[in-house]
GROMACS .gro file of C-alpha atoms in nm:
model
  196
    1UNK     CA    1   5.650  11.041  -4.442
    2UNK     CA    2   5.365  11.292  -4.473
    3UNK     CA    3   5.361  11.596  -4.251
    4UNK     CA    4   5.073  11.620  -4.005
    5UNK     CA    5   4.926  11.960  -3.929
    6UNK     CA    6   4.991  12.075  -3.575
    7UNK     CA    7   4.633  12.207  -3.551
    8UNK     CA    8   4.472  11.897  -3.702
    9UNK     CA    9   4.132  11.828  -3.551
   10UNK     CA   10   3.984  11.495  -3.449
   11UNK     CA   11   3.619  11.407  -3.506
   12UNK     CA   12   3.360  11.313  -3.245
   13UNK     CA   13   3.004  11.214  -3.339
   14UNK     CA   14   2.805  11.250  -3.016
   15UNK     CA   15   2.466  11.074  -2.999
   16UNK     CA   16   2.196  11.301  -2.856
   17UNK     CA   17   1.819  11.277  -2.827
   18UNK     CA   18   1.596  11.432  -3.093
   19UNK     CA   19   1.470  11.690  -2.841
   20UNK     CA   20   1.829  11.791  -2.755
   21UNK     CA   21   1.913  11.813  -3.126
   22UNK     CA   22   1.614  12.042  -3.173
   23UNK     CA   23   1.744  12.272  -2.896
   24UNK     CA   24   2.085  12.286  -3.067
   25UNK     CA   25   1.913  12.366  -3.398
   26UNK     CA   26   1.730  12.656  -3.232
   27UNK     CA   27   2.053  12.783  -3.074
   28UNK     CA   28   2.221  12.757  -3.414
   29UNK     CA   29   1.950  12.968  -3.577
   30UNK     CA   30   1.930  13.228  -3.300
   31UNK     CA   31   2.309  13.271  -3.283
   32UNK     CA   32   2.352  13.240  -3.663
   33UNK     CA   33   2.632  12.989  -3.596
   34UNK     CA   34   2.676  12.634  -3.730
   35UNK     CA   35   2.538  12.369  -3.495
   36UNK     CA   36   2.871  12.186  -3.478
   37UNK     CA   37   3.051  12.501  -3.351
   38UNK     CA   38   2.787  12.542  -3.079
   39UNK     CA   39   2.835  12.179  -2.976
   40UNK     CA   40   3.214  12.213  -2.972
   41UNK     CA   41   3.202  12.532  -2.765
   42UNK     CA   42   2.955  12.385  -2.513
   43UNK     CA   43   3.168  12.074  -2.465
   44UNK     CA   44   3.493  12.268  -2.419
   45UNK     CA   45   3.338  12.520  -2.180
   46UNK     CA   46   3.124  12.257  -2.006
   47UNK     CA   47   3.433  12.050  -1.928
   48UNK     CA   48   3.585  12.357  -1.758
   49UNK     CA   49   3.289  12.374  -1.515
   50UNK     CA   50   3.383  12.215  -1.182
   51UNK     CA   51   3.015  12.195  -1.082
   52UNK     CA   52   2.939  11.991  -1.396
   53UNK     CA   53   3.229  11.753  -1.329
   54UNK     CA   54   3.107  11.715  -0.969
   55UNK     CA   55   2.762  11.628  -1.107
   56UNK     CA   56   2.919  11.360  -1.329
   57UNK     CA   57   3.129  11.208  -1.047
   58UNK     CA   58   2.860  10.953  -0.942
   59UNK     CA   59   2.903  10.792  -1.287
   60UNK     CA   60   3.283  10.755  -1.259
   61UNK     CA   61   3.407  10.399  -1.260
   62UNK     CA   62   3.771  10.510  -1.269
   63UNK     CA   63   3.959  10.807  -1.123
   64UNK     CA   64   3.984  11.138  -1.309
   65UNK     CA   65   4.273  11.386  -1.291
   66UNK     CA   66   4.084  11.713  -1.332
   67UNK     CA   67   4.288  12.034  -1.329
   68UNK     CA   68   4.438  12.046  -0.977
   69UNK     CA   69   4.200  11.783  -0.833
   70UNK     CA   70   4.196  11.408  -0.826
   71UNK     CA   71   3.841  11.271  -0.839
   72UNK     CA   72   3.795  10.912  -0.728
   73UNK     CA   73   3.580  10.667  -0.917
   74UNK     CA   74   3.421  10.346  -0.794
   75UNK     CA   75   3.532  10.029  -0.975
   76UNK     CA   76   3.212   9.851  -0.868
   77UNK     CA   77   2.994  10.085  -1.074
   78UNK     CA   78   2.869   9.975  -1.412
   79UNK     CA   79   3.006  10.143  -1.724
   80UNK     CA   80   2.807  10.453  -1.816
   81UNK     CA   81   2.570  10.416  -2.111
   82UNK     CA   82   2.338  10.673  -2.267
   83UNK     CA   83   1.979  10.553  -2.290
   84UNK     CA   84   1.822  10.728  -2.589
   85UNK     CA   85   1.500  10.608  -2.753
   86UNK     CA   86   1.552  10.800  -3.073
   87UNK     CA   87   1.874  10.980  -3.147
   88UNK     CA   88   2.072  11.190  -3.390
   89UNK     CA   89   2.443  11.241  -3.403
   90UNK     CA   90   2.608  11.578  -3.362
   91UNK     CA   91   2.933  11.580  -3.563
   92UNK     CA   92   3.211  11.794  -3.422
   93UNK     CA   93   3.589  11.831  -3.451
   94UNK     CA   94   3.831  11.904  -3.168
   95UNK     CA   95   4.195  11.997  -3.131
   96UNK     CA   96   4.410  11.723  -2.976
   97UNK     CA   97   4.418  11.881  -2.629
   98UNK     CA   98   4.036  11.902  -2.614
   99UNK     CA   99   3.998  11.553  -2.759
  100UNK     CA  100   4.233  11.422  -2.487
  101UNK     CA  101   4.015  11.581  -2.218
  102UNK     CA  102   3.714  11.396  -2.360
  103UNK     CA  103   3.920  11.077  -2.373
  104UNK     CA  104   4.014  11.107  -2.004
  105UNK     CA  105   3.650  11.172  -1.911
  106UNK     CA  106   3.543  10.871  -2.122
  107UNK     CA  107   3.805  10.657  -1.945
  108UNK     CA  108   3.664  10.763  -1.605
  109UNK     CA  109   3.311  10.678  -1.721
  110UNK     CA  110   3.436  10.355  -1.883
  111UNK     CA  111   3.256  10.457  -2.201
  112UNK     CA  112   3.336  10.590  -2.548
  113UNK     CA  113   3.449  10.945  -2.623
  114UNK     CA  114   3.121  10.999  -2.812
  115UNK     CA  115   2.919  10.908  -2.502
  116UNK     CA  116   3.131  11.136  -2.279
  117UNK     CA  117   3.074  11.426  -2.520
  118UNK     CA  118   2.704  11.345  -2.535
  119UNK     CA  119   2.681  11.344  -2.156
  120UNK     CA  120   2.833  11.694  -2.132
  121UNK     CA  121   2.603  11.829  -2.407
  122UNK     CA  122   2.295  11.682  -2.241
  123UNK     CA  123   2.383  11.803  -1.891
  124UNK     CA  124   2.465  12.157  -2.006
  125UNK     CA  125   2.144  12.214  -2.201
  126UNK     CA  126   1.941  12.086  -1.906
  127UNK     CA  127   2.106  12.334  -1.668
  128UNK     CA  128   2.018  12.696  -1.737
  129UNK     CA  129   2.286  12.808  -1.487
  130UNK     CA  130   2.547  12.658  -1.723
  131UNK     CA  131   2.391  12.694  -2.067
  132UNK     CA  132   2.316  13.067  -2.064
  133UNK     CA  133   2.660  13.184  -1.943
  134UNK     CA  134   2.834  12.948  -2.188
  135UNK     CA  135   2.619  13.063  -2.479
  136UNK     CA  136   2.671  13.425  -2.373
  137UNK     CA  137   3.048  13.377  -2.407
  138UNK     CA  138   2.997  13.225  -2.753
  139UNK     CA  139   2.773  13.512  -2.863
  140UNK     CA  140   3.026  13.771  -2.742
  141UNK     CA  141   3.286  13.599  -2.962
  142UNK     CA  142   3.070  13.643  -3.273
  143UNK     CA  143   2.947  14.000  -3.212
  144UNK     CA  144   3.094  14.283  -3.415
  145UNK     CA  145   3.255  14.577  -3.232
  146UNK     CA  146   2.949  14.789  -3.308
  147UNK     CA  147   2.711  14.529  -3.163
  148UNK     CA  148   2.929  14.480  -2.856
  149UNK     CA  149   2.936  14.857  -2.797
  150UNK     CA  150   2.556  14.859  -2.825
  151UNK     CA  151   2.536  14.575  -2.574
  152UNK     CA  152   2.765  14.765  -2.335
  153UNK     CA  153   2.542  15.071  -2.367
  154UNK     CA  154   2.229  14.865  -2.292
  155UNK     CA  155   2.397  14.709  -1.986
  156UNK     CA  156   2.512  15.052  -1.862
  157UNK     CA  157   2.162  15.196  -1.909
  158UNK     CA  158   1.998  14.905  -1.723
  159UNK     CA  159   2.245  14.944  -1.436
  160UNK     CA  160   2.169  15.316  -1.409
  161UNK     CA  161   1.794  15.244  -1.393
  162UNK     CA  162   1.819  14.944  -1.157
  163UNK     CA  163   1.904  15.042  -0.801
  164UNK     CA  164   1.900  14.692  -0.650
  165UNK     CA  165   2.075  14.456  -0.890
  166UNK     CA  166   2.402  14.476  -1.078
  167UNK     CA  167   2.326  14.374  -1.437
  168UNK     CA  168   2.608  14.219  -1.638
  169UNK     CA  169   2.654  14.174  -2.011
  170UNK     CA  170   2.615  13.800  -1.955
  171UNK     CA  171   2.273  13.859  -1.799
  172UNK     CA  172   2.166  14.079  -2.092
  173UNK     CA  173   2.293  13.824  -2.345
  174UNK     CA  174   2.114  13.546  -2.157
  175UNK     CA  175   1.792  13.746  -2.181
  176UNK     CA  176   1.847  13.810  -2.553
  177UNK     CA  177   1.915  13.441  -2.611
  178UNK     CA  178   1.601  13.339  -2.425
  179UNK     CA  179   1.397  13.601  -2.616
  180UNK     CA  180   1.546  13.483  -2.947
  181UNK     CA  181   1.453  13.120  -2.878
  182UNK     CA  182   1.104  13.216  -2.760
  183UNK     CA  183   1.029  13.449  -3.055
  184UNK     CA  184   1.240  13.255  -3.311
  185UNK     CA  185   1.453  13.559  -3.393
  186UNK     CA  186   1.824  13.598  -3.441
  187UNK     CA  187   2.008  13.787  -3.168
  188UNK     CA  188   2.155  14.033  -3.418
  189UNK     CA  189   1.801  14.116  -3.537
  190UNK     CA  190   1.689  14.175  -3.177
  191UNK     CA  191   1.985  14.409  -3.125
  192UNK     CA  192   1.887  14.600  -3.443
  193UNK     CA  193   1.529  14.634  -3.316
  194UNK     CA  194   1.657  14.793  -2.995
  195UNK     CA  195   1.807  15.080  -3.202
  196UNK     CA  196   1.472  15.172  -3.350
   0.00000   0.00000   0.00000
C-alpha cells in the first residue's frame, strides 16, 4: 500500500462571480501573492470569525458545532445555493483539518464544500471590517524583516503625531492595501516610496 503524506492537501474549486474574481486578482497583484493563496487564507481566517459565522446562521439547515458553541439550524429551510449569473472558479488546496471545517459548514448549509467556501469568500470581500484585517495578517506574513521594521517605524511615527487615536500596524496595512488597490501599485513598492 502506498504511503500518504501527512500534510497532503485537498482541492476545492469555489465558484465566485466575475466581479469577486476581479477583486481577488487585484489583491493578488497588490500583495504580489498567488490568487489561490489569498483565497485559502481568507477562507481559513474567515471561518475563525464568529461574526461571520453568526451572519451565515440564517442559512443553516442543520446544526453546526463551532469551536465552543453549538449553532442550531432550521430543518425547514431550503438548501443554500449560490446564485451567480456569470462565474469563475477559484482553485485552492487545503490541509485536512481546514477541509473538514469547510465540510462541516457545507453540511450545515446542506450544500457542497465548494459552495460553502464560495460563501465565505463572498461575504469576506463584501465586509471591509473583515477583509482588511485578514489581508493585513496575510501581508505581515509575506513582509521581510526590513519591511516590517519600516512598517513599525511608520506606525510609531503616526502614533506620536496623532493625539486622539491609537494607530495599529493593521490600520496602516489596511491603508496601504486600499491605496495599492486604488493606485494599482504593489504594497512593497508603496513602502519603498515612503523611504524616498
